[in-house]
Structure formats: structure tokens, C-alpha cells
């Protein structure tokens, strides 16, 4: 349930298989599921989080998916039926636990479902908030709202040309917010995977000093310091005229 971020083909294959099994299982259980939304959820976990664990869903992941990632990435055109992302996520979480694919270090199913319920109340408003949209989604939706067939490449290009000439009406305030987010928002997770780290409690300072004093390396450094003394000591004294040819120096000597 974890794939390196640069392994696109491996992820696509695993995601497709997982979604197929999810849809089949949801049908047997009579649970709602949207295959596209399920793919989007798994893509978020794979591409937008550092650890990339598809089976580990904490409340912060649920909230970011529903209130940030999907509003930014998923375009819902005027007149189209909207996907049920919260319902799909609930079904995905249930499936992961039923199939024993949920990460055992993650929260319980009940806690994850409660996080979905909490975020679901804000989800419709988040999807409609243009300031949360990505730049491509913003212009695609703006074009569709003005009657442009966005599936027609030539028509979309003509719209883009008119927009560049200032002949298209659009929400400048929302566009400014989107551009600011692009400049100041969180950077992509990058290619390196990293595991979440549990909190660590360090010993008291006195215990750390005792442990350091018992270290072999510290004992060797202390001995070297005592040998050198406060004023230092020459490592090697060459008698006059006895320096080796070529400037080579032995690493140690008597």
C-alpha cells in the first residue's frame, strides 16, 4: 500500500486494481461509490503526502482531501452531476478495513468516519469556493460557464486568445487569490518518501551527560585532549634535512 512517488506506472496499475475491487465490493455491500472520486482520493494520498501510504487515513488527510485537494484538482462543470466524494471516501475506508489493507498504525475506522462526517459539512462550500480552485480548473470552468465547449480544442484556444486580449469577463479577485496560493502554497512532496515519526521523549540532561561520558568515542576524544594539553603538542618533528622527498608525510609515527 505504498509506492515510490516516481513509479507512475506501478501506481496506475495498483490504483486501477484497487478501485476495481472497491467498486465490486461496494456493489455487494450496497454502499455508494464513485470510481473517479476513489481514484482522486488515492492519487492525493500517493502524490500529495510525504509518506504516500494508501491505507493510512488520519483526520488531517480526510480534511485536506475534501477541503483542499478535491476543490483544487477536480473540475465539476455546470450541469454535470456532482460526485459524492464524502460517501465514496466512507466506502473506501470501510473497504480498506474489511480487506485488511488499512494501516494498523492509523486511527480506528470509527474515528476516520467521524472525520469524514465533520469535513462533509464543509465540502459543498469548499468545492464552490473559487479561491480554492487550481488555475486550470478556474479557466476551464469559466470557459464552460460562458458557453465554450471545453472538449473542442479549437474553441478552447479561441477562448484563451480572447482572455489574453482582455475580452473575457472573469472574477479577478478569485484569480488573484489562486495566483497567490500558487506562489505561497505548500510545495509538492517530492520524490523522497518519509515515514511519519512518533514523538520522542529525551532523557534528562544529567542522564544524557552520564550516557555521553560512558561512550567509547567520547573517552578516546578525552584522552586525545589530555595528551595534547592546553597548549597543544606537535604531531611530528622532522630532523633537519630528513623530510621525505615529494612532500609525502606519514600519517602517524613514534
Tab-separated table of C-alpha atoms in Angstrom, residues 40-52 57-70 72-73 132 177-190 193:
chain	number	residue	atom	x	y	z
A	40	UNK	CA	-8.709	11.023	-6.876
A	41	UNK	CA	-8.525	10.076	-3.185
A	42	UNK	CA	-5.787	7.508	-3.789
A	43	UNK	CA	-3.896	9.921	-6.043
A	44	UNK	CA	-3.992	12.543	-3.282
A	45	UNK	CA	-2.561	10.097	-0.770
A	46	UNK	CA	0.128	8.979	-3.232
A	47	UNK	CA	1.195	12.314	-4.741
A	48	UNK	CA	0.377	14.993	-2.161
A	49	UNK	CA	1.607	13.382	1.063
A	50	UNK	CA	5.188	12.570	2.007
A	51	UNK	CA	4.662	9.032	3.312
A	52	UNK	CA	2.271	8.091	0.475
A	57	UNK	CA	-6.019	7.877	6.686
A	58	UNK	CA	-5.764	10.236	9.628
A	59	UNK	CA	-8.308	13.034	10.196
A	60	UNK	CA	-5.848	15.561	8.722
A	61	UNK	CA	-5.732	13.531	5.485
A	62	UNK	CA	-9.517	13.392	5.311
A	63	UNK	CA	-9.833	17.131	5.855
A	64	UNK	CA	-7.141	18.056	3.320
A	65	UNK	CA	-8.606	15.748	0.676
A	66	UNK	CA	-12.165	17.034	0.972
A	67	UNK	CA	-11.498	20.703	1.671
A	68	UNK	CA	-8.298	21.372	-0.294
A	69	UNK	CA	-7.166	18.713	-2.783
A	70	UNK	CA	-10.508	17.946	-4.438
A	72	UNK	CA	-8.301	22.402	-6.299
A	73	UNK	CA	-7.985	19.422	-8.622
A	132	UNK	CA	-9.596	27.174	-3.581
A	177	UNK	CA	-6.248	34.500	-4.649
A	178	UNK	CA	-5.460	31.468	-6.806
A	179	UNK	CA	-2.214	33.009	-8.054
A	180	UNK	CA	-1.184	33.937	-4.525
A	181	UNK	CA	-1.807	30.359	-3.416
A	182	UNK	CA	0.343	29.081	-6.283
A	183	UNK	CA	3.192	31.313	-5.142
A	184	UNK	CA	2.918	30.765	-1.407
A	185	UNK	CA	1.238	27.376	-1.065
A	186	UNK	CA	2.821	24.125	0.044
A	187	UNK	CA	5.425	22.684	-2.286
A	188	UNK	CA	4.932	19.167	-3.717
A	189	UNK	CA	6.141	16.330	-1.528
A	190	UNK	CA	8.942	15.465	-3.947
A	193	UNK	CA	9.295	9.017	0.771
